[in-house]
GROMACS .gro file of C-alpha atoms in nm:
model
  309
    1MET     CA    1   5.721  -5.304   0.704
    2ASN     CA    2   5.878  -5.258   0.360
    3MET     CA    3   5.745  -4.973   0.146
    4PRO     CA    4   5.656  -5.065  -0.223
    5GLU     CA    5   5.910  -4.932  -0.473
    6MET     CA    6   5.793  -4.621  -0.669
    7PRO     CA    7   5.803  -4.688  -1.045
    8ASP     CA    8   6.046  -4.495  -1.241
    9LEU     CA    9   5.908  -4.169  -1.399
   10PRO     CA   10   5.909  -4.179  -1.766
   11ASP     CA   11   6.138  -3.937  -1.944
   12PHE     CA   12   5.978  -3.602  -2.020
   13ASP     CA   13   5.870  -3.582  -2.389
   14PRO     CA   14   5.812  -3.236  -2.504
   15LYS     CA   15   5.633  -3.347  -2.819
   16ARG     CA   16   5.386  -3.575  -2.647
   17THR     CA   17   5.324  -3.288  -2.391
   18ARG     CA   18   5.249  -3.028  -2.674
   19ARG     CA   19   5.025  -3.280  -2.846
   20ALA     CA   20   4.823  -3.329  -2.525
   21VAL     CA   21   4.791  -2.958  -2.461
   22ARG     CA   22   4.677  -2.896  -2.824
   23ARG     CA   23   4.419  -3.175  -2.785
   24GLY     CA   24   4.297  -3.012  -2.479
   25LEU     CA   25   4.276  -2.671  -2.626
   26PHE     CA   26   4.097  -2.803  -2.932
   27ARG     CA   27   3.853  -2.987  -2.718
   28THR     CA   28   3.771  -2.677  -2.499
   29VAL     CA   29   3.737  -2.447  -2.822
   30ALA     CA   30   3.504  -2.708  -2.983
   31ILE     CA   31   3.284  -2.727  -2.674
   32VAL     CA   32   3.277  -2.348  -2.645
   33LEU     CA   33   3.187  -2.308  -3.018
   34ALA     CA   34   2.920  -2.568  -2.988
   35VAL     CA   35   2.767  -2.385  -2.696
   36LEU     CA   36   2.781  -2.047  -2.860
   37ALA     CA   37   2.622  -2.195  -3.173
   38LEU     CA   38   2.347  -2.351  -2.982
   39LEU     CA   39   2.294  -2.021  -2.794
   40ALA     CA   40   2.274  -1.835  -3.124
   41VAL     CA   41   2.029  -2.074  -3.273
   42ALA     CA   42   1.825  -2.059  -2.958
   43ALA     CA   43   1.843  -1.677  -2.958
   44THR     CA   44   1.745  -1.658  -3.330
   45GLU     CA   45   1.468  -1.912  -3.309
   46GLY     CA   46   1.336  -1.770  -2.983
   47SER     CA   47   1.346  -1.422  -3.133
   48SER     CA   48   1.174  -1.531  -3.447
   49LEU     CA   49   0.898  -1.704  -3.237
   50VAL     CA   50   0.853  -1.397  -3.025
   51GLN     CA   51   0.841  -1.163  -3.319
   52THR     CA   52   0.600  -1.378  -3.524
   53ARG     CA   53   0.370  -1.471  -3.238
   54GLY     CA   54  -0.001  -1.435  -3.303
   55ASP     CA   55  -0.065  -1.228  -3.616
   56ARG     CA   56   0.234  -0.996  -3.591
   57GLU     CA   57   0.347  -1.080  -3.944
   58ARG     CA   58   0.014  -1.015  -4.096
   59ARG     CA   59  -0.042  -0.694  -3.900
   60MET     CA   60   0.307  -0.561  -3.993
   61GLN     CA   61   0.204  -0.598  -4.363
   62ASP     CA   62  -0.140  -0.462  -4.300
   63VAL     CA   63  -0.020  -0.155  -4.111
   64LEU     CA   64   0.326  -0.081  -4.249
   65GLY     CA   65   0.278  -0.220  -4.591
   66THR     CA   66  -0.050  -0.010  -4.649
   67ALA     CA   67   0.092   0.303  -4.488
   68PHE     CA   68   0.393   0.272  -4.725
   69LYS     CA   69   0.150   0.277  -5.019
   70ILE     CA   70  -0.017   0.585  -4.891
   71TYR     CA   71   0.325   0.733  -4.828
   72ASN     CA   72   0.405   0.678  -5.199
   73PRO     CA   73   0.092   0.759  -5.393
   74ALA     CA   74   0.296   0.808  -5.712
   75TYR     CA   75   0.395   0.448  -5.721
   76THR     CA   76   0.240   0.105  -5.772
   77VAL     CA   77   0.357  -0.112  -5.479
   78ALA     CA   78   0.333  -0.486  -5.454
   79SER     CA   79   0.439  -0.726  -5.181
   80GLU     CA   80   0.704  -0.960  -5.280
   81SER     CA   81   0.790  -1.176  -4.987
   82CYS     CA   82   0.726  -1.188  -4.604
   83CYS     CA   83   0.876  -1.228  -4.357
   84GLN     CA   84   1.242  -1.237  -4.280
   85THR     CA   85   1.342  -1.238  -3.911
   86SER     CA   86   1.668  -1.171  -3.731
   87PRO     CA   87   1.737  -1.156  -3.357
   88VAL     CA   88   1.649  -0.790  -3.347
   89SER     CA   89   1.408  -0.720  -3.647
   90MET     CA   90   1.147  -0.851  -3.890
   91SER     CA   91   1.110  -0.730  -4.249
   92PHE     CA   92   0.942  -0.786  -4.587
   93GLU     CA   93   1.010  -0.700  -4.941
   94VAL     CA   94   0.801  -0.477  -5.185
   95ALA     CA   95   0.832  -0.416  -5.553
   96VAL     CA   96   0.782  -0.052  -5.654
   97TYR     CA   97   0.747   0.124  -5.987
   98PRO     CA   98   0.615   0.464  -6.088
   99MET     CA   99   0.257   0.505  -6.192
  100GLY     CA  100   0.193   0.601  -6.552
  101PRO     CA  101  -0.098   0.630  -6.794
  102VAL     CA  102  -0.277   0.308  -6.869
  103GLY     CA  103  -0.101   0.146  -7.168
  104ALA     CA  104   0.243   0.278  -7.078
  105TRP     CA  105   0.503   0.024  -7.018
  106PRO     CA  106   0.608   0.040  -6.651
  107VAL     CA  107   0.973   0.139  -6.603
  108GLY     CA  108   1.211   0.190  -6.299
  109ARG     CA  109   1.098  -0.107  -6.116
  110GLU     CA  110   1.288  -0.145  -5.784
  111SER     CA  111   1.276  -0.370  -5.473
  112TYR     CA  112   1.282  -0.235  -5.122
  113THR     CA  113   1.287  -0.368  -4.768
  114ILE     CA  114   1.050  -0.246  -4.494
  115SER     CA  115   1.145  -0.344  -4.152
  116GLN     CA  116   1.047  -0.309  -3.783
  117ASP     CA  117   1.265  -0.367  -3.483
  118PHE     CA  118   1.210  -0.621  -3.199
  119PHE     CA  119   0.983  -0.368  -3.026
  120GLY     CA  120   0.761  -0.296  -3.339
  121ARG     CA  121   0.910   0.025  -3.444
  122VAL     CA  122   0.949   0.093  -3.815
  123GLY     CA  123   1.297   0.133  -3.961
  124ARG     CA  124   1.442   0.382  -4.213
  125LEU     CA  125   1.200   0.412  -4.504
  126PRO     CA  126   1.282   0.426  -4.874
  127LEU     CA  127   1.117   0.671  -5.123
  128GLY     CA  128   0.847   0.888  -4.966
  129HIS     CA  129   0.734   1.226  -5.063
  130THR     CA  130   1.101   1.321  -5.152
  131ALA     CA  131   1.085   1.081  -5.451
  132ASN     CA  132   0.961   1.400  -5.631
  133THR     CA  133   0.770   1.255  -5.926
  134ARG     CA  134   0.543   1.478  -6.128
  135LEU     CA  135   0.236   1.291  -5.982
  136SER     CA  136   0.354   1.341  -5.619
  137GLN     CA  137   0.421   1.711  -5.706
  138SER     CA  138   0.062   1.734  -5.849
  139LEU     CA  139  -0.076   1.586  -5.530
  140PHE     CA  140   0.133   1.834  -5.319
  141ASP     CA  141  -0.038   2.109  -5.523
  142VAL     CA  142  -0.399   2.008  -5.451
  143GLY     CA  143  -0.565   2.302  -5.287
  144THR     CA  144  -0.318   2.562  -5.408
  145ARG     CA  145  -0.387   2.834  -5.666
  146LEU     CA  146  -0.162   2.671  -5.921
  147ALA     CA  147  -0.287   2.527  -6.257
  148ALA     CA  148  -0.571   2.763  -6.336
  149LYS     CA  149  -0.837   2.614  -6.572
  150ALA     CA  150  -0.747   2.845  -6.859
  151ASP     CA  151  -0.380   2.739  -6.837
  152VAL     CA  152  -0.461   2.372  -6.827
  153ARG     CA  153  -0.714   2.421  -7.121
  154ALA     CA  154  -0.430   2.584  -7.319
  155VAL     CA  155  -0.181   2.297  -7.246
  156LEU     CA  156  -0.443   2.028  -7.343
  157GLY     CA  157  -0.528   2.222  -7.653
  158ARG     CA  158  -0.165   2.184  -7.777
  159LEU     CA  159  -0.152   1.806  -7.718
  160PRO     CA  160  -0.288   1.526  -7.953
  161ALA     CA  161  -0.640   1.424  -7.838
  162ASP     CA  162  -0.561   1.061  -7.841
  163LEU     CA  163  -0.269   1.063  -7.597
  164SER     CA  164  -0.330   0.868  -7.282
  165THR     CA  165  -0.271   1.070  -6.965
  166LEU     CA  166  -0.185   1.055  -6.596
  167ALA     CA  167  -0.359   1.341  -6.409
  168VAL     CA  168  -0.490   1.467  -6.081
  169VAL     CA  169  -0.856   1.585  -6.114
  170GLU     CA  170  -0.938   1.823  -5.831
  171PHE     CA  171  -1.289   1.924  -5.735
  172GLU     CA  172  -1.431   2.274  -5.655
  173GLN     CA  173  -1.607   2.109  -5.357
  174PRO     CA  174  -1.540   1.769  -5.221
  175LEU     CA  175  -1.777   1.490  -5.321
  176GLY     CA  176  -1.917   1.213  -5.105
  177GLU     CA  177  -1.888   0.855  -5.200
  178ALA     CA  178  -2.202   0.844  -5.410
  179GLY     CA  179  -2.117   1.178  -5.578
  180LEU     CA  180  -1.776   1.057  -5.667
  181LYS     CA  181  -1.899   0.727  -5.815
  182ALA     CA  182  -2.161   0.914  -6.021
  183PHE     CA  183  -1.898   1.148  -6.153
  184VAL     CA  184  -1.652   0.893  -6.272
  185LYS     CA  185  -1.942   0.684  -6.422
  186GLN     CA  186  -2.077   0.992  -6.605
  187TYR     CA  187  -1.738   1.035  -6.778
  188GLY     CA  188  -1.632   0.671  -6.807
  189SER     CA  189  -1.330   0.778  -6.595
  190CYS     CA  190  -1.162   0.587  -6.313
  191ALA     CA  191  -1.049   0.708  -5.970
  192GLU     CA  192  -0.740   0.498  -5.929
  193ARG     CA  193  -0.654   0.682  -5.604
  194VAL     CA  194  -0.889   0.921  -5.424
  195VAL     CA  195  -0.756   1.230  -5.236
  196TYR     CA  196  -0.939   1.225  -4.901
  197GLU     CA  197  -0.769   1.534  -4.761
  198ARG     CA  198  -0.683   1.885  -4.886
  199ARG     CA  199  -0.341   1.974  -4.747
  200PRO     CA  200  -0.179   2.237  -4.976
  201GLY     CA  201   0.189   2.217  -5.000
  202SER     CA  202   0.207   1.880  -4.834
  203LEU     CA  203   0.121   1.515  -4.938
  204PRO     CA  204  -0.259   1.454  -4.872
  205ILE     CA  205  -0.403   1.118  -4.762
  206THR     CA  206  -0.499   0.909  -5.069
  207TRP     CA  207  -0.643   0.566  -5.103
  208GLY     CA  208  -0.660   0.320  -5.387
  209PHE     CA  209  -0.851  -0.011  -5.408
  210GLY     CA  210  -0.517  -0.222  -5.409
  211ASP     CA  211  -0.361  -0.042  -5.109
  212TRP     CA  212  -0.473  -0.294  -4.849
  213THR     CA  213  -0.325  -0.639  -4.901
  214ASN     CA  214  -0.567  -0.919  -4.944
  215PRO     CA  215  -0.882  -0.715  -4.881
  216LEU     CA  216  -1.119  -0.988  -5.014
  217ASP     CA  217  -1.062  -1.228  -4.717
  218ARG     CA  218  -1.184  -0.947  -4.483
  219GLY     CA  219  -1.536  -0.952  -4.598
  220MET     CA  220  -1.512  -0.705  -4.880
  221SER     CA  221  -1.778  -0.762  -5.143
  222GLY     CA  222  -1.964  -0.588  -5.422
  223ASP     CA  223  -1.892  -0.489  -5.779
  224MET     CA  224  -1.504  -0.503  -5.817
  225THR     CA  225  -1.517  -0.250  -6.112
  226GLU     CA  226  -1.715  -0.004  -5.899
  227GLU     CA  227  -1.489  -0.056  -5.596
  228THR     CA  228  -1.184  -0.009  -5.806
  229CYS     CA  229  -1.295   0.316  -5.972
  230GLY     CA  230  -1.497   0.462  -5.694
  231GLY     CA  231  -1.229   0.497  -5.422
  232SER     CA  232  -1.332   0.203  -5.211
  233LEU     CA  233  -1.422   0.411  -4.905
  234PRO     CA  234  -1.549   0.113  -4.708
  235GLN     CA  235  -1.213  -0.065  -4.749
  236PHE     CA  236  -1.035   0.259  -4.640
  237ARG     CA  237  -1.256   0.281  -4.326
  238ASP     CA  238  -1.208  -0.080  -4.251
  239TRP     CA  239  -0.824  -0.043  -4.265
  240VAL     CA  240  -0.832   0.269  -4.043
  241GLY     CA  241  -1.059   0.073  -3.810
  242LEU     CA  242  -0.793  -0.181  -3.742
  243LEU     CA  243  -0.530   0.084  -3.637
  244ARG     CA  244  -0.462   0.128  -3.263
  245ASP     CA  245  -0.331   0.419  -3.068
  246HIS     CA  246   0.015   0.256  -3.036
  247ASP     CA  247   0.038   0.259  -3.419
  248ASP     CA  248   0.065   0.635  -3.426
  249ALA     CA  249   0.436   0.657  -3.378
  250ASN     CA  250   0.495   0.435  -3.682
  251LEU     CA  251   0.239   0.624  -3.884
  252ARG     CA  252   0.418   0.952  -3.818
  253SER     CA  253   0.733   0.793  -3.995
  254PHE     CA  254   0.504   0.769  -4.301
  255ASP     CA  255   0.405   1.143  -4.280
  256LEU     CA  256   0.064   1.028  -4.143
  257SER     CA  257  -0.113   1.043  -3.800
  258LEU     CA  258  -0.391   0.841  -3.659
  259ASN     CA  259  -0.601   1.158  -3.599
  260ARG     CA  260  -0.577   1.257  -3.960
  261LEU     CA  261  -0.657   0.913  -4.091
  262ARG     CA  262  -0.947   0.881  -3.870
  263LYS     CA  263  -1.089   1.220  -3.966
  264ALA     CA  264  -1.042   1.152  -4.338
  265ALA     CA  265  -1.204   0.811  -4.316
  266GLU     CA  266  -1.507   0.941  -4.106
  267ALA     CA  267  -1.574   1.234  -4.344
  268GLY     CA  268  -1.531   1.020  -4.655
  269LEU     CA  269  -1.499   1.339  -4.877
  270ALA     CA  270  -1.308   1.312  -5.210
  271TYR     CA  271  -1.115   1.631  -5.283
  272GLY     CA  272  -0.990   1.488  -5.612
  273TYR     CA  273  -0.857   1.168  -5.764
  274VAL     CA  274  -0.572   1.024  -5.970
  275ASP     CA  275  -0.677   0.931  -6.326
  276GLN     CA  276  -0.474   0.686  -6.528
  277LEU     CA  277  -0.738   0.611  -6.777
  278SER     CA  278  -0.861   0.933  -6.956
  279SER     CA  279  -0.723   1.056  -7.283
  280VAL     CA  280  -0.640   1.427  -7.355
  281ARG     CA  281  -0.977   1.451  -7.535
  282GLU     CA  282  -1.161   1.317  -7.233
  283LEU     CA  283  -0.968   1.547  -6.996
  284ARG     CA  284  -1.074   1.843  -7.205
  285GLU     CA  285  -1.439   1.731  -7.146
  286LEU     CA  286  -1.379   1.694  -6.770
  287LEU     CA  287  -1.240   2.039  -6.750
  288LYS     CA  288  -1.569   2.185  -6.865
  289ASP     CA  289  -1.751   2.043  -6.577
  290PRO     CA  290  -1.828   2.316  -6.309
  291ARG     CA  291  -1.749   2.061  -6.042
  292VAL     CA  292  -1.392   2.038  -6.144
  293ARG     CA  293  -1.159   2.308  -6.007
  294THR     CA  294  -0.866   2.214  -6.217
  295ILE     CA  295  -0.674   1.915  -6.374
  296ARG     CA  296  -0.299   1.866  -6.301
  297LEU     CA  297  -0.134   1.678  -6.581
  298ALA     CA  298   0.145   1.451  -6.465
  299GLY     CA  299   0.222   1.246  -6.766
  300VAL     CA  300   0.116   1.150  -7.128
  301THR     CA  301   0.185   0.863  -7.353
  302PHE     CA  302   0.048   0.726  -7.674
  303ASP     CA  303  -0.163   0.414  -7.620
  304LEU     CA  304  -0.129   0.183  -7.918
  305ASP     CA  305  -0.423  -0.027  -7.795
  306ARG     CA  306  -0.664   0.270  -7.774
  307PRO     CA  307  -0.932   0.238  -8.044
  308SER     CA  308  -0.974   0.541  -8.280
  309PRO     CA  309  -1.291   0.736  -8.231
   0.00000   0.00000   0.00000
């Protein structure tokens, strides 16, 4: 039986061989990159779905955003955007600028990022008590022996009566919710932030009406002006009520603790308040009240819109 003849092998072509190898490499690299890209998208989307499941975005703003405001009582803080996710974290943006007397043009506005990792732990925080504004220092001094009435009276006596002020009014004895509202109403004042803790030499717990994002869709009701100027203790208690034991680790990053917050909310005692509305003349009258221990002046400015007496 005759065997079929084998065809002649083609001559070896180095160029064609190199082209074939390159095509093979390119094809392999393209497949690998496509798989890696799909895995990255799957990981990112999967992480985002895990991190935003349920109400985690809303709760992050409720807990971390509000704690950040308590952590920075000398600043006005507003949420800008939420939420950005990465495979390992979730974050939101806030706009921050120092508080000043009503009528003063806000200056020094900055944007900051607040983040938590995949497991819900808060990241490195901006600002805080080390921001060292005059208002934060005045809050640090609540309960100390600084700023005797006679010294404050002398300072206020040297200032023009119509200047708008930023001040911390401290009480001799803490006032309950009704007592605080009656006090500010009597003087036409406004408790922008209420000091619910006496902690000399450290930052006390304070609360302002705007501290909790979107409080109105949580059943808050009543006279908005009264709530704004009276400390909004019910709102503070509602916010503390949503905190859980596992939040304590994050709260400590904000120089807070669940125990202190619960104690302050339950007692509901106002040790003082931040006043952005009163003039120098009005602070002089406040200082005469025996319920006032002292007033700590944190800023003054001339309000062009204030009517002359």
